[in-house]
Amino acid sequence: MRVPAGGRDVLRRAITGQWRHTAGGAALAAGHQAGEALVPVVIGLVIDEAIAPGDGGALARWIAVLALVFATLSLSYRFSYRAAERAAERAAHDLRLDLTARILQPRGGAETGRLPGELVAIATQDAKRVGAVHIALTAAIAALAGLLAGGVALLRVSVPLGLLVLLGVPPLLLLAHLLGRPLERRSGAEQERAAHASGVAADLIAGLRVLKGIGAEATAVDRYRRTSRDSLAATLRAARAQAWHDGGMLMLTGVFIAVVALVGGRLAAQGDISVGQLVAAVGLAQFLLTPLSILSWANGEFAQGRASATRIASVLAAPYAVTGGGDGLPLPVRGRVRLREVFCGALRGLSLEVAPGELLGVVTGDPEVATSLLRVLGRSADPSPGAVELDGVPLSGVDPAEVRRAVVVAEHDADLFEGTLLDNVAAAAATPEAVPAAMAASAADEVAGALPYGAATPLTERGRSLSGGQRQRVALARALAADPAVLVLHDPTTAVDAATEARIAAGVREARAGRTTIMVVTSPALLAVADRVVFTDGGPSAAVGTHAELVHDNETYRATVLA
Amino acid sequence: MTAFRADPAEENTMTATDGSRAGERELLPVASAARVRAALRELARPHRTAALCGLAVLVAATGTGLLTAPVLGHVIDLVAQGRPASAVTAPVVWLAVIAVAQGTMTALGVSLVARLGEGMLATLRERFVDRALRLPLERVERAGSGDLTSRVTNDVSVITTAVREGMPSLARSVLTIGLTLVGLAILDARFALVALVAIPFQVHTVRWYVRHAVPLYAAQRVAVGAQQQRLLGTIGGASTVRALRLTGEHVGLVGRASQAAVDLALRGTGLVTRFYSRLNLAEFAGLSAVLATGFQLVRDGQVSIGTAGAAALYFHSLFTPINIALSLVDDAQAASAGLARLVGVAGVAGETDEDPREAPSRARGPVPHGPPIRVRGIGYAYRAGHPVLRDVSLDIAARERVALVGASGAGKTTLARLIAGVHRPDSGSITVGDAAPGPDGVPAGRHVALVTQEVHVFAGTLADDLRLARPGADDDELHAALERVGALAWARALPEGLETTVGENGHRLTPAQAQQLALARLVLADPPAVVLDEATAEAGSAGARVLETAAAAAIEGRTVLVVAHRLTQAASADRVVVLSDGEVAEVGTHRELVRAKDRYAALWEAWSDGRRP
């Protein structure tokens, strides 16, 4: 994936990626507009050549021509719009996938400072807006064609009348645009306030359980009513302004048509043009307003598309969280992990050594230290200064995806995904056979047993259908099934009951026998099965020993794990 | 140990057991067409005057606008009669006057129609939120919370679009069509009659369209929802995806979901374009009929050429309003479906005994702080035939702190929710204080607050969030509540202190801070009794201790039931209740139960094994 420089680049790539559809669509749409322009012309011809002289044969001929015009405009509309829509949807789809790939890129960095909901909105709404530029582009090209056709037709009727319309329409629309501009700006702000009401409602519904828990429903309803009334007032102001703007447009176009009728009527009275041509001219003057307003609409769409493209570009071009280092790891990975005076986040000179196959417990009283440690171990962040080495190779020189092939970091709040329980556990499994063993070791088999369809039960809303303890066990099973050379577990059992936790501790020890495992925990049940425990505050000095020794000798440690 | 093996079918799995397969969900009801109409009539009643005025003004505006064509026809006649060029000036001035009058009246009429629509919409959404927030939680959970959320977001926004964009243009289009036909009839009744040739084509087209569009758009909404869900899951879990090297797989999953939505959208486009193509046929049929009629009438000398020209122009100017009106069929369809879903929820509240006018936080009878809670023989099942609780009886003395202990799946959470009044017991009764149980065995009124691991930070300022629990609280009270749960230090350190915007789009609180906020709300709500369920589990082990201290401060002086995960919580409680397979297995103080050497003792053994020096 090439990283685009900015919004303009995103927009340009989206358009060039679909140019075939857009070009074909625009050609057909031009046919449609030209057809629409011809309808009043044909009406005028019917009046002149059939109705005025009372010629029945001419009537039949011209109605046949009208049928032809309608067939052409109808079919070209049909296929042009389809082509434009296809281009729009495909471009949006491609952008969506580019964004997803960037966000999930092993080097990370795209989520920094953005909530998931915001990123999803960019991948859906903004991608859609950029895609919609194709529709605007098609429509704009067609509108230009319509303008051209209408203009030529008018000039053929009468040069002064044609010039009047063609030169009169642009200033008219410019005037309308200028009138509309302050309105647009103001109503934008007011619509935002109006949208606020539905945002507040969704927020209250999302917190429904919390509101119910403390009996705050009535207060929340009162609060919502006030927000809703404020919104209503803002919306009404915006609607009123919009109505007067539209009314003003009606006046302007009406007066314009009157001027065309005045000039055309005088020309016709002087015998310069026929009655039918007068009818056609008035019809064309009305028609020409449409392509011109399409152009101004398309202009608005382009502006929105540009803004969306800029947001997309800022995600696609977000700096990586870790840069440099694209090497592989020497295989097989033995699993010797060493931290050399690592500084990163809350880590201030931490050194640590883990032997291959060791089951190490790391205890810290500061959650930030735990988070930072996990980040450097999984190369979500690089230490500076300091180094994290695996089998003597600094991780900062290794491709992050390769690091995670050897080192799996199972975070405390790891997410489950849509799919069955088994899908989740098997998602990253080293081999299919690893799955049942991992489920037994993490007591996830009990979770499956409690579900209506066992391990085949689908999990909804990121596993929210499970309780906290059940989710943790499934996530642990997934990590164990991955069977990496180095496994880092972070508080995997905080919501699990004590008896199950003891079983899990034994299960983890057995499942990880001979493989390096680092448990960043404060659970005595897990610490008791560790070969060695390091008690750290992120600084250079750390207390090391078995769990029993540390409990015995270190009062702070005792307070931290035995609260 | 074996006694604590999870019972295969229960506890927190309730949403999984009845919510895991979409087909098994019991979605919230949808109102019938008749009920929607009744609800609309009721909503419109207070705006009747504005509606009638708006309609009258719009009719006048449209009528005025239609004068344009006959005046143009008059110009044509003047020319055809060979009158001097100066004769056209007078009718042309009339054209300008007509335009100004039409513009003014349209603006006025549309403003009034907007007031009607927006006013109704505001009342509707307020009523919906009111009912939705008072729905029994049990009902919401049976439906899945997504059902309610999608109604309050998608349906409300669909209706808003229809009201804001559809209604004014529909009103104007329909009026234009109607009055144009009247205008045609005034020119000559035969013009209006032949113009009706287009109608069968249009009726047929619309019926064909609705038949195909409704199921297609329903499928499209589902696909777009699935795509959204997929993206939210994948992007929300991005760090997990990276840690497990699932990037390729997840990009593939998003790609499939997106492709499905794209395919359906393109099918929709195919349908829409065919729809308009067919309408073109109606335009052609009508226009040629009007032209042929004009030809005939002019030849027979019954109308002038000007009239025939005006009739053709009239009909040509009908194309746009007809297309607008018919295209709104779509929006109208979506809006009425959304409306039925909103009105449907309003109906649920009517069926429950929870009176929407009564603030649920207010007790029916006075309940002193720390009332005793009496649970008598309650049973409960999420699915018939799979009881989660069987004949559970339990007494919690005034101001007592009882810990509920048991393996996952023993029924702890269910019992906690029953006592908090979230669910109704299938049998037995629950009494809080001296209040007699209600007809369903639910404690009368709501005296028992429930705090769970689920935290939500409401969008708005921190102070507003806290005031949800006590609307009239002054800053001192807010500070005191935060102080009590140990949150004052970080709250003060926020960029704008208590006035900092938090929640979605605001300052992001850590899970532990959000939970402290929940406890501060509890302090402010000041309920006589509290149920804490896993309220301290989410923060990870280091954060948990901070929260436990905060929770202890928040519940002081109340009757408390704690669903205990860390057995230290049980050890420090006044009494411990051990649940096993939905039944009360043991009750006693921590010491008594440890001495009894039964289930609790085994559990304590497992817990404290590694803790002993």
Tab-separated table of N, CA, C and O in Angstrom, chain A residues 74 77-78 81-82 85 93 96 103-105 111 203 209-210 212-213 215-217 221 223-224 228-229 258 275 401 404-405 411-412 415 449 453 467 470 473 478 491 497 522 524 547 551 560-563, chain B residues 8 12-13 24 76 92 118 125-126 130 133 135 141 238-240 242 244-245 247 258 269-270 273-274 276-277 280 284 360-361 408 446 449-450 454 456 459 464 468 521 538 541 545 568 610-611 613:
chain	number	residue	atom	x	y	z
A	74	SER	N	-33.667	8.203	-21.240
A	74	SER	CA	-34.000	7.256	-20.182
A	74	SER	C	-32.908	6.197	-20.033
A	74	SER	O	-32.434	5.929	-18.925
A	77	TYR	N	-29.600	7.706	-18.822
A	77	TYR	CA	-29.665	7.987	-17.383
A	77	TYR	C	-29.416	6.705	-16.603
A	77	TYR	O	-28.607	6.656	-15.681
A	78	ARG	N	-30.158	5.652	-17.023
A	78	ARG	CA	-30.118	4.393	-16.280
A	78	ARG	C	-28.692	3.872	-16.146
A	78	ARG	O	-28.226	3.531	-15.071
A	81	TYR	N	-26.023	6.395	-14.308
A	81	TYR	CA	-26.110	6.445	-12.851
A	81	TYR	C	-25.555	5.163	-12.250
A	81	TYR	O	-24.871	5.186	-11.231
A	82	ARG	N	-25.846	4.042	-12.921
A	82	ARG	CA	-25.303	2.779	-12.397
A	82	ARG	C	-23.778	2.786	-12.409
A	82	ARG	O	-23.142	2.358	-11.449
A	85	GLU	N	-22.520	5.048	-9.668
A	85	GLU	CA	-22.723	4.457	-8.347
A	85	GLU	C	-21.724	3.319	-8.117
A	85	GLU	O	-21.186	3.167	-7.023
A	93	HIS	N	-15.189	1.210	-0.995
A	93	HIS	CA	-14.782	-0.117	-0.529
A	93	HIS	C	-13.252	-0.206	-0.453
A	93	HIS	O	-12.688	-0.647	0.556
A	96	ARG	N	-11.972	1.784	2.384
A	96	ARG	CA	-12.282	1.112	3.643
A	96	ARG	C	-11.224	0.052	3.951
A	96	ARG	O	-10.745	-0.081	5.067
A	103	ILE	N	-4.803	0.566	9.864
A	103	ILE	CA	-5.048	0.555	11.309
A	103	ILE	C	-4.486	-0.725	11.925
A	103	ILE	O	-3.958	-0.720	13.030
A	104	LEU	N	-4.614	-1.830	11.188
A	104	LEU	CA	-4.157	-3.106	11.732
A	104	LEU	C	-2.679	-3.367	11.423
A	104	LEU	O	-2.148	-4.402	11.791
A	105	GLN	N	-2.041	-2.452	10.717
A	105	GLN	CA	-0.633	-2.632	10.351
A	105	GLN	C	0.193	-2.972	11.593
A	105	GLN	O	0.025	-2.334	12.628
A	111	GLU	N	-4.071	4.505	15.528
A	111	GLU	CA	-5.126	4.796	16.508
A	111	GLU	C	-4.745	5.906	17.465
A	111	GLU	O	-5.596	6.377	18.213
A	203	ASP	N	-26.219	8.332	23.808
A	203	ASP	CA	-25.319	8.224	24.949
A	203	ASP	C	-26.077	7.751	26.196
A	203	ASP	O	-25.603	6.906	26.939
A	209	ARG	N	-27.933	0.909	31.754
A	209	ARG	CA	-27.790	0.064	32.949
A	209	ARG	C	-27.271	0.871	34.121
A	209	ARG	O	-27.690	0.687	35.252
A	210	VAL	N	-26.340	1.780	33.799
A	210	VAL	CA	-25.770	2.604	34.870
A	210	VAL	C	-26.856	3.525	35.444
A	210	VAL	O	-26.983	3.676	36.648
A	212	LYS	N	-30.070	3.042	35.442
A	212	LYS	CA	-31.020	2.232	36.196
A	212	LYS	C	-30.431	1.846	37.544
A	212	LYS	O	-31.135	1.812	38.548
A	213	GLY	N	-29.137	1.554	37.530
A	213	GLY	CA	-28.484	1.106	38.751
A	213	GLY	C	-28.610	2.119	39.873
A	213	GLY	O	-28.744	1.747	41.039
A	215	GLY	N	-30.933	4.641	39.712
A	215	GLY	CA	-32.267	5.234	39.674
A	215	GLY	C	-32.275	6.659	39.156
A	215	GLY	O	-33.025	7.501	39.642
A	216	ALA	N	-31.436	6.943	38.147
A	216	ALA	CA	-31.341	8.322	37.661
A	216	ALA	C	-32.139	8.528	36.373
A	216	ALA	O	-31.909	9.486	35.642
A	217	GLU	N	-33.100	7.647	36.087
A	217	GLU	CA	-33.832	7.749	34.824
A	217	GLU	C	-34.548	9.094	34.691
A	217	GLU	O	-34.479	9.741	33.647
A	221	VAL	N	-34.074	11.881	31.822
A	221	VAL	CA	-35.157	12.262	30.913
A	221	VAL	C	-35.323	13.787	30.909
A	221	VAL	O	-35.441	14.402	29.848
A	223	ARG	N	-33.093	15.998	31.590
A	223	ARG	CA	-31.946	16.583	30.912
A	223	ARG	C	-32.103	16.450	29.410
A	223	ARG	O	-31.841	17.367	28.646
A	224	TYR	N	-32.556	15.289	28.967
A	224	TYR	CA	-32.711	15.090	27.537
A	224	TYR	C	-33.759	16.038	26.970
A	224	TYR	O	-33.594	16.586	25.886
A	228	SER	N	-33.271	18.491	23.863
A	228	SER	CA	-34.133	18.342	22.690
A	228	SER	C	-34.803	19.667	22.336
A	228	SER	O	-34.910	20.025	21.161
A	229	ARG	N	-35.241	20.415	23.375
A	229	ARG	CA	-35.900	21.709	23.106
A	229	ARG	C	-34.907	22.715	22.530
A	229	ARG	O	-35.255	23.478	21.628
A	258	ALA	N	-39.241	35.855	-16.574
A	258	ALA	CA	-40.032	36.984	-17.065
A	258	ALA	C	-39.206	37.815	-18.050
A	258	ALA	O	-39.706	38.239	-19.094
A	275	VAL	N	-43.423	31.501	-32.960
A	275	VAL	CA	-44.086	31.224	-31.683
A	275	VAL	C	-43.477	29.980	-31.027
A	275	VAL	O	-43.197	29.949	-29.835
A	401	ALA	N	5.922	-7.785	12.926
A	401	ALA	CA	5.121	-8.987	12.686
A	401	ALA	C	5.931	-10.231	13.040
A	401	ALA	O	5.392	-11.206	13.575
A	404	ARG	N	6.088	-10.699	16.777
A	404	ARG	CA	4.875	-11.265	17.370
A	404	ARG	C	4.656	-12.717	16.962
A	404	ARG	O	3.826	-13.398	17.541
A	405	ARG	N	5.390	-13.171	15.962
A	405	ARG	CA	5.352	-14.598	15.663
A	405	ARG	C	5.998	-15.353	16.822
A	405	ARG	O	5.581	-16.440	17.189
A	411	GLU	N	-2.934	-9.130	26.399
A	411	GLU	CA	-3.255	-8.030	27.304
A	411	GLU	C	-4.445	-8.370	28.180
A	411	GLU	O	-5.307	-9.172	27.815
A	412	HIS	N	-4.484	-7.684	29.306
A	412	HIS	CA	-5.564	-7.891	30.268
A	412	HIS	C	-6.928	-7.642	29.635
A	412	HIS	O	-7.883	-8.375	29.854
A	415	ASP	N	-9.434	-8.187	23.342
A	415	ASP	CA	-10.791	-8.262	22.818
A	415	ASP	C	-11.075	-9.625	22.227
A	415	ASP	O	-10.207	-10.253	21.631
A	449	GLY	N	-18.897	-25.313	28.200
A	449	GLY	CA	-19.901	-26.219	28.743
A	449	GLY	C	-21.136	-25.490	29.242
A	449	GLY	O	-22.233	-26.048	29.257
A	453	TYR	N	-24.727	-23.843	22.997
A	453	TYR	CA	-24.227	-24.679	21.911
A	453	TYR	C	-22.747	-24.988	22.112
A	453	TYR	O	-22.003	-25.182	21.158
A	467	SER	N	-19.584	-13.226	30.641
A	467	SER	CA	-19.215	-12.436	31.816
A	467	SER	C	-17.716	-12.136	31.737
A	467	SER	O	-16.986	-12.729	30.937
A	470	GLN	N	-15.548	-15.170	32.129
A	470	GLN	CA	-15.627	-16.081	30.984
A	470	GLN	C	-14.803	-15.535	29.815
A	470	GLN	O	-14.079	-16.272	29.151
A	473	ARG	N	-11.125	-16.120	30.313
A	473	ARG	CA	-10.681	-17.497	30.109
A	473	ARG	C	-10.590	-17.823	28.625
A	473	ARG	O	-9.686	-18.521	28.182
A	478	ARG	N	-7.032	-18.588	23.893
A	478	ARG	CA	-6.554	-18.157	22.573
A	478	ARG	C	-5.041	-17.936	22.594
A	478	ARG	O	-4.322	-18.365	21.692
A	491	ASP	N	-2.414	-10.067	33.797
A	491	ASP	CA	-3.609	-10.222	34.636
A	491	ASP	C	-4.709	-11.045	33.976
A	491	ASP	O	-5.804	-10.552	33.734
A	497	ASP	N	-13.128	-16.793	39.507
A	497	ASP	CA	-13.220	-17.160	40.924
A	497	ASP	C	-11.988	-17.950	41.362
A	497	ASP	O	-11.255	-18.501	40.539
A	522	THR	N	-0.586	-9.858	39.701
A	522	THR	CA	-0.415	-9.769	41.153
A	522	THR	C	-1.195	-10.889	41.836
A	522	THR	O	-1.402	-10.849	43.035
A	524	PRO	N	-1.689	-14.162	43.590
A	524	PRO	CA	-0.836	-15.130	44.284
A	524	PRO	C	-0.952	-16.534	43.700
A	524	PRO	O	0.038	-17.267	43.651
A	547	HIS	N	7.988	-16.691	44.815
A	547	HIS	CA	6.844	-16.013	45.435
A	547	HIS	C	6.912	-16.147	46.956
A	547	HIS	O	6.780	-15.165	47.695
A	551	VAL	N	7.228	-13.076	49.562
A	551	VAL	CA	6.171	-12.852	50.547
A	551	VAL	C	6.784	-12.807	51.937
A	551	VAL	O	6.406	-12.007	52.789
A	560	THR	N	1.445	-5.724	48.180
A	560	THR	CA	0.960	-5.605	46.796
A	560	THR	C	0.163	-6.830	46.366
A	560	THR	O	-0.877	-6.706	45.728
A	561	VAL	N	0.634	-8.038	46.706
A	561	VAL	CA	-0.058	-9.225	46.197
A	561	VAL	C	-1.079	-9.802	47.175
A	561	VAL	O	-1.973	-10.532	46.754
A	562	LEU	N	-0.974	-9.500	48.425
A	562	LEU	CA	-1.864	-10.156	49.388
A	562	LEU	C	-2.914	-9.216	49.964
A	562	LEU	O	-3.438	-9.457	51.041
A	563	ALA	N	-3.242	-8.167	49.267
A	563	ALA	CA	-4.218	-7.219	49.814
A	563	ALA	C	-5.546	-7.896	50.067
A	563	ALA	O	-5.938	-8.758	49.320
B	8	PRO	N	-23.519	-26.388	33.969
B	8	PRO	CA	-23.584	-26.113	32.530
B	8	PRO	C	-24.911	-25.494	32.117
B	8	PRO	O	-25.781	-26.182	31.643
B	12	ASN	N	-23.983	-15.568	34.131
B	12	ASN	CA	-23.787	-14.428	33.236
B	12	ASN	C	-23.971	-14.752	31.765
B	12	ASN	O	-23.891	-13.890	30.922
B	13	THR	N	-24.204	-16.000	31.499
B	13	THR	CA	-24.352	-16.365	30.097
B	13	THR	C	-25.732	-16.002	29.587
B	13	THR	O	-26.077	-16.333	28.488
B	24	GLU	N	-33.271	-16.048	18.141
B	24	GLU	CA	-33.830	-16.327	19.459
B	24	GLU	C	-34.088	-15.060	20.239
B	24	GLU	O	-34.676	-15.087	21.295
B	76	ILE	N	-47.889	34.307	-25.858
B	76	ILE	CA	-47.837	33.595	-27.138
B	76	ILE	C	-49.013	34.030	-28.032
B	76	ILE	O	-48.852	34.315	-29.229
B	92	VAL	N	-45.723	40.505	-18.956
B	92	VAL	CA	-44.413	40.136	-18.417
B	92	VAL	C	-44.212	40.737	-17.022
B	92	VAL	O	-43.659	40.090	-16.122
B	118	GLU	N	-40.954	19.519	12.715
B	118	GLU	CA	-39.888	19.507	13.727
B	118	GLU	C	-40.470	19.420	15.132
B	118	GLU	O	-39.912	18.770	16.009
B	125	ARG	N	-39.220	12.217	19.869
B	125	ARG	CA	-37.942	11.683	20.361
B	125	ARG	C	-37.845	11.806	21.865
B	125	ARG	O	-37.304	10.950	22.540
B	126	GLU	N	-38.436	12.896	22.402
B	126	GLU	CA	-38.431	13.027	23.868
B	126	GLU	C	-39.234	11.909	24.505
B	126	GLU	O	-38.832	11.292	25.479
B	130	ASP	N	-37.846	9.000	26.963
B	130	ASP	CA	-38.506	8.834	28.252
B	130	ASP	C	-38.912	7.372	28.464
B	130	ASP	O	-38.571	6.745	29.461
B	133	LEU	N	-35.834	4.844	28.571
B	133	LEU	CA	-35.058	4.827	29.809
B	133	LEU	C	-35.836	4.158	30.940
B	133	LEU	O	-35.257	3.745	31.923
B	135	LEU	N	-37.846	1.526	30.397
B	135	LEU	CA	-38.144	0.124	30.080
B	135	LEU	C	-37.535	-0.769	31.150
B	135	LEU	O	-36.447	-0.490	31.635
B	141	GLU	N	-32.667	-6.393	27.815
B	141	GLU	CA	-31.651	-7.432	27.635
B	141	GLU	C	-32.153	-8.581	26.803
B	141	GLU	O	-31.396	-9.181	26.053
B	238	ALA	N	-7.963	-3.615	17.649
B	238	ALA	CA	-6.774	-3.552	16.782
B	238	ALA	C	-5.520	-4.053	17.485
B	238	ALA	O	-4.715	-4.776	16.890
B	239	SER	N	-5.367	-3.708	18.763
B	239	SER	CA	-4.116	-4.110	19.410
B	239	SER	C	-4.087	-5.624	19.606
B	239	SER	O	-3.029	-6.255	19.503
B	240	THR	N	-5.261	-6.230	19.843
B	240	THR	CA	-5.318	-7.688	19.945
B	240	THR	C	-5.021	-8.324	18.588
B	240	THR	O	-4.303	-9.317	18.487
B	242	ARG	N	-3.210	-7.157	16.229
B	242	ARG	CA	-1.775	-7.074	15.955
B	242	ARG	C	-0.997	-8.077	16.798
B	242	ARG	O	-0.108	-8.753	16.308
B	244	LEU	N	-1.820	-10.879	17.920
B	244	LEU	CA	-1.986	-12.269	17.511
B	244	LEU	C	-1.736	-12.460	16.016
B	244	LEU	O	-2.014	-13.510	15.467
B	245	ARG	N	-1.240	-11.419	15.362
B	245	ARG	CA	-0.933	-11.465	13.935
B	245	ARG	C	-2.145	-11.893	13.125
B	245	ARG	O	-2.087	-12.787	12.286
B	247	THR	N	-3.882	-9.703	11.320
B	247	THR	CA	-4.170	-8.580	10.428
B	247	THR	C	-4.788	-9.028	9.104
B	247	THR	O	-5.859	-8.566	8.719
B	258	SER	N	-17.780	-5.638	3.807
B	258	SER	CA	-17.935	-4.440	2.998
B	258	SER	C	-18.451	-4.798	1.608
B	258	SER	O	-19.335	-4.143	1.063
B	269	THR	N	-29.215	0.380	-6.503
B	269	THR	CA	-29.067	1.365	-7.581
B	269	THR	C	-29.755	0.877	-8.849
B	269	THR	O	-30.442	1.636	-9.530
B	270	GLY	N	-29.571	-0.409	-9.152
B	270	GLY	CA	-30.222	-0.977	-10.334
B	270	GLY	C	-31.723	-0.767	-10.268
B	270	GLY	O	-32.369	-0.359	-11.235
B	273	THR	N	-32.677	3.007	-10.707
B	273	THR	CA	-32.569	3.509	-12.077
B	273	THR	C	-33.696	2.945	-12.945
B	273	THR	O	-34.232	3.641	-13.794
B	274	ARG	N	-34.071	1.701	-12.692
B	274	ARG	CA	-35.192	1.160	-13.459
B	274	ARG	C	-36.475	1.914	-13.122
B	274	ARG	O	-37.310	2.165	-13.980
B	276	TYR	N	-36.804	5.091	-12.289
B	276	TYR	CA	-36.912	6.366	-13.010
B	276	TYR	C	-37.085	6.156	-14.513
B	276	TYR	O	-37.773	6.931	-15.172
B	277	SER	N	-36.465	5.105	-15.046
B	277	SER	CA	-36.657	4.813	-16.460
B	277	SER	C	-38.130	4.595	-16.766
B	277	SER	O	-38.653	5.074	-17.759
B	280	ASN	N	-40.015	7.741	-16.902
B	280	ASN	CA	-39.832	8.448	-18.170
B	280	ASN	C	-40.911	8.046	-19.175
B	280	ASN	O	-41.401	8.861	-19.944
B	284	PHE	N	-43.432	10.451	-21.192
B	284	PHE	CA	-43.600	10.468	-22.645
B	284	PHE	C	-45.065	10.273	-23.025
B	284	PHE	O	-45.604	11.001	-23.854
B	360	PRO	N	-38.536	6.474	39.407
B	360	PRO	CA	-38.282	5.187	40.028
B	360	PRO	C	-37.342	5.274	41.226
B	360	PRO	O	-37.302	4.372	42.051
B	361	SER	N	-36.587	6.354	41.307
B	361	SER	CA	-35.663	6.448	42.421
B	361	SER	C	-36.413	6.782	43.714
B	361	SER	O	-35.911	6.571	44.797
B	408	SER	N	-18.025	-19.448	39.110
B	408	SER	CA	-18.697	-18.842	37.951
B	408	SER	C	-19.863	-19.739	37.589
B	408	SER	O	-19.722	-20.946	37.536
B	446	ARG	N	-37.749	1.556	44.397
B	446	ARG	CA	-36.369	1.177	44.105
B	446	ARG	C	-35.483	1.747	45.200
B	446	ARG	O	-35.201	2.923	45.238
B	449	ALA	N	-29.559	0.218	44.901
B	449	ALA	CA	-28.772	0.616	43.737
B	449	ALA	C	-27.918	-0.556	43.305
B	449	ALA	O	-27.591	-1.429	44.114
B	450	LEU	N	-27.575	-0.587	42.012
B	450	LEU	CA	-26.738	-1.659	41.492
B	450	LEU	C	-25.539	-1.038	40.794
B	450	LEU	O	-25.692	-0.203	39.916
B	454	GLU	N	-19.748	-2.772	34.505
B	454	GLU	CA	-20.019	-2.009	33.296
B	454	GLU	C	-20.023	-0.522	33.645
B	454	GLU	O	-20.844	-0.061	34.424
B	456	HIS	N	-20.007	3.538	32.366
B	456	HIS	CA	-20.315	4.414	31.243
B	456	HIS	C	-20.073	5.834	31.711
B	456	HIS	O	-20.560	6.231	32.768
B	459	ALA	N	-21.568	11.608	28.192
B	459	ALA	CA	-20.985	12.725	27.459
B	459	ALA	C	-21.470	14.033	28.080
B	459	ALA	O	-22.650	14.209	28.337
B	464	ASP	N	-21.860	17.540	35.237
B	464	ASP	CA	-23.167	17.093	34.740
B	464	ASP	C	-23.328	15.599	34.942
B	464	ASP	O	-24.408	15.117	35.293
B	468	LEU	N	-26.303	13.689	37.480
B	468	LEU	CA	-27.346	12.732	37.104
B	468	LEU	C	-27.842	12.016	38.349
B	468	LEU	O	-29.008	11.687	38.475
B	521	ARG	N	-21.047	8.668	41.921
B	521	ARG	CA	-22.476	8.826	41.621
B	521	ARG	C	-23.305	8.105	42.678
B	521	ARG	O	-24.341	8.591	43.110
B	538	GLU	N	-12.757	-5.000	36.794
B	538	GLU	CA	-12.305	-4.641	35.457
B	538	GLU	C	-10.953	-3.945	35.435
B	538	GLU	O	-10.288	-3.908	34.429
B	541	SER	N	-5.380	-6.013	38.450
B	541	SER	CA	-5.165	-6.270	39.875
B	541	SER	C	-4.677	-5.054	40.648
B	541	SER	O	-5.102	-4.806	41.773
B	545	ARG	N	-7.342	-2.569	43.899
B	545	ARG	CA	-7.255	-2.208	45.315
B	545	ARG	C	-7.711	-0.773	45.560
B	545	ARG	O	-8.407	-0.491	46.516
B	568	THR	N	-10.802	-11.625	49.605
B	568	THR	CA	-10.577	-10.633	50.664
B	568	THR	C	-11.857	-9.854	50.923
B	568	THR	O	-12.144	-9.464	52.045
B	610	GLY	N	-1.549	-19.497	48.068
B	610	GLY	CA	-0.364	-18.788	47.613
B	610	GLY	C	-0.108	-17.520	48.394
B	610	GLY	O	0.888	-16.851	48.188
B	611	ARG	N	-1.009	-17.118	49.238
B	611	ARG	CA	-0.881	-15.834	49.902
B	611	ARG	C	-0.161	-15.939	51.235
B	611	ARG	O	0.239	-14.941	51.814
B	613	PRO	N	2.618	-16.434	53.785
B	613	PRO	CA	4.078	-16.267	53.728
B	613	PRO	C	4.772	-17.625	53.859
B	613	PRO	O	4.259	-18.505	54.520
